[in-house]
């Protein structure tokens, strides 16, 4: 109970300090988090430690027993699930970014004659001109002497 009381006092002090510093416009440069977020974190920690203290007192426990704290256990599970979801989303984002690093996006301006040929080929097979150009690019062959060519092919959907 003494350890919980210390945590309540520490959280109250930190909450008060961060709120005052935020009001004064003081610097939080030593932290990588936004001042408003830091103040909110300490307010939440203060409230949670008060809840734990009240639970221990009301339940008559000698010490905090997390497995018997249904509300705390539920919140811990929700935090773990959100963290796992965030980590999975971040991993998927990084994988997409690595994949996109190998992609080439280009804007292409063609003169009238090649442009008409590409549009006609696209119209015949029901594709967009950009899709025809992508299929052309996928079939590019670069010879040893640096010559670039595309073997004949039929565009497809």
Coordinates of C-alpha atoms in Angstrom, one line a residue:
X1 CA 0.0 0.0 0.0
X2 CA 2.9 2.3 0.8
X3 CA 4.3 1.8 -2.8
X4 CA 0.9 2.6 -4.3
X5 CA 0.7 5.8 -2.1
X6 CA 4.1 6.8 -3.4
X7 CA 3.0 6.3 -7.0
X8 CA -0.1 8.3 -6.4
X9 CA 2.0 11.2 -4.9
X10 CA 4.5 11.0 -7.8
X11 CA 1.8 11.0 -10.4
X12 CA 0.1 14.0 -8.7
X13 CA 3.3 15.9 -8.6
X14 CA 4.2 15.1 -12.3
X15 CA 0.6 16.0 -13.4
X16 CA 0.8 19.3 -11.5
X17 CA 4.3 20.1 -12.9
X18 CA 3.5 19.3 -16.5
X19 CA 0.2 21.2 -16.4
X20 CA 2.0 24.3 -14.9
X21 CA 4.8 24.1 -17.4
X22 CA 2.2 23.7 -20.2
X23 CA 0.3 26.8 -18.9
X24 CA 3.5 28.8 -18.7
X25 CA 4.6 27.7 -22.2
X26 CA 7.7 26.1 -20.9
X27 CA 9.9 23.8 -22.9
X28 CA 9.5 20.0 -23.0
X29 CA 12.4 19.6 -25.3
X30 CA 13.9 16.8 -23.2
X31 CA 10.9 14.7 -24.1
X32 CA 10.0 13.5 -27.6
X33 CA 6.3 13.9 -26.9
X34 CA 4.0 16.9 -27.3
X35 CA 3.5 18.9 -24.1
X36 CA -0.3 18.4 -24.2
X37 CA 0.2 14.6 -24.5
X38 CA 2.7 14.5 -21.7
X39 CA 0.3 16.4 -19.4
X40 CA -2.5 14.0 -20.3
X41 CA -0.3 11.0 -19.7
X42 CA 0.5 12.1 -16.2
X43 CA -3.2 13.0 -15.5
X44 CA -4.2 9.5 -16.6
X45 CA -1.4 7.8 -14.5
X46 CA -2.5 9.8 -11.5
X47 CA -6.2 8.7 -12.0
X48 CA -5.1 5.1 -12.5
X49 CA -2.9 5.0 -9.3
X50 CA -5.8 6.6 -7.4
X51 CA -8.1 3.9 -8.7
X52 CA -5.6 1.1 -7.7
X53 CA -5.3 2.7 -4.2
X54 CA -9.1 2.9 -3.8
X55 CA -9.5 -0.7 -5.0
X56 CA -6.9 -2.0 -2.5
X57 CA -8.6 -0.1 0.3
X58 CA -12.1 -1.1 -0.6
X59 CA -11.2 -4.8 -1.2
X60 CA -9.1 -4.9 2.0
X61 CA -6.1 -6.3 0.2
X62 CA -2.6 -6.1 1.8
X63 CA -1.1 -5.7 -1.6
X64 CA -2.3 -5.0 -5.1
X65 CA -3.3 -8.2 -6.9
X66 CA -3.6 -7.6 -10.7
X67 CA -5.2 -10.9 -11.4
X68 CA -8.2 -9.9 -9.1
X69 CA -8.4 -6.4 -10.6
X70 CA -11.0 -7.1 -13.4
X71 CA -11.1 -3.5 -14.7
X72 CA -7.3 -3.2 -14.7
X73 CA -6.9 -6.6 -16.4
X74 CA -9.4 -5.6 -19.0
X75 CA -7.7 -2.4 -19.7
X76 CA -4.3 -4.1 -19.8
X77 CA -5.7 -6.6 -22.4
X78 CA -7.1 -3.8 -24.5
X79 CA -3.7 -1.9 -24.4
X80 CA -1.9 -5.1 -25.4
X81 CA -4.4 -5.6 -28.3
X82 CA -4.0 -2.0 -29.5
X83 CA -0.2 -2.2 -29.3
X84 CA -0.2 -5.5 -31.3
X85 CA -2.5 -3.9 -33.9
X86 CA -0.3 -0.8 -34.1
X87 CA 2.8 -2.9 -34.4
X88 CA 1.2 -5.0 -37.2
X89 CA 0.0 -1.9 -39.0
X90 CA 3.5 -0.4 -38.7
X91 CA 5.1 -3.6 -40.1
X92 CA 2.6 -3.6 -43.0
X93 CA 3.4 0.0 -43.7
X94 CA 7.1 -0.7 -43.7
X95 CA 6.7 -3.7 -46.0
X96 CA 4.6 -1.5 -48.4
X97 CA 7.3 1.2 -48.3
X98 CA 10.0 -1.3 -49.1
X99 CA 8.0 -2.6 -52.0
X100 CA 7.2 0.9 -53.3
X101 CA 10.9 1.8 -53.2
X102 CA 11.4 -0.7 -56.0
X103 CA 8.5 0.8 -58.0
X104 CA 8.9 3.6 -60.5
X105 CA 6.2 6.2 -61.0
X106 CA 6.6 8.5 -64.0
X107 CA 4.7 11.1 -65.9
X108 CA 5.1 10.6 -69.6
X109 CA 4.4 13.1 -72.4
X110 CA 4.3 11.5 -75.8
X111 CA 4.1 13.3 -79.2
X112 CA 0.9 13.0 -81.2
X113 CA 1.8 9.9 -83.3
X114 CA 3.0 7.6 -80.5
X115 CA 0.2 8.8 -78.3
X116 CA -2.4 7.9 -80.9
X117 CA -0.9 4.4 -81.3
X118 CA -0.9 3.8 -77.6
X119 CA -4.5 5.1 -77.3
X120 CA -5.7 2.9 -80.2
X121 CA -4.0 -0.2 -78.7
X122 CA -5.6 0.5 -75.3
X123 CA -9.0 1.0 -76.9
X124 CA -8.8 -2.3 -78.8
X125 CA -8.3 -4.3 -75.6
X126 CA -10.3 -2.1 -73.2
X127 CA -7.4 -0.8 -71.2
X128 CA -6.2 2.6 -70.1
X129 CA -3.2 4.0 -72.0
X130 CA -1.2 3.9 -68.8
X131 CA -1.9 0.2 -68.5
X132 CA -0.5 -0.4 -72.0
X133 CA 2.6 1.6 -71.1
X134 CA 3.0 -0.5 -68.0
X135 CA 2.8 -3.7 -70.0
X136 CA 5.4 -2.3 -72.4
X137 CA 7.7 -1.5 -69.5
X138 CA 7.3 -4.9 -68.0
X139 CA 8.6 -6.5 -71.2
X140 CA 11.6 -4.2 -71.8
X141 CA 14.8 -6.0 -72.7
X142 CA 18.2 -4.4 -72.3
X143 CA 20.9 -6.0 -74.3
X144 CA 24.6 -6.1 -73.4
X145 CA 25.4 -3.1 -75.5
X146 CA 22.7 -1.1 -73.8
X147 CA 20.1 -1.3 -76.6
X148 CA 16.6 -1.2 -75.2
X149 CA 13.8 -3.0 -77.0
X150 CA 10.4 -4.6 -76.5
X151 CA 9.6 -7.9 -78.2
X152 CA 6.2 -8.0 -80.0
X153 CA 3.3 -8.8 -77.6
X154 CA -0.4 -8.6 -77.4
X155 CA -1.7 -6.4 -74.6
X156 CA -4.0 -8.1 -72.2
X157 CA -6.3 -7.3 -69.3

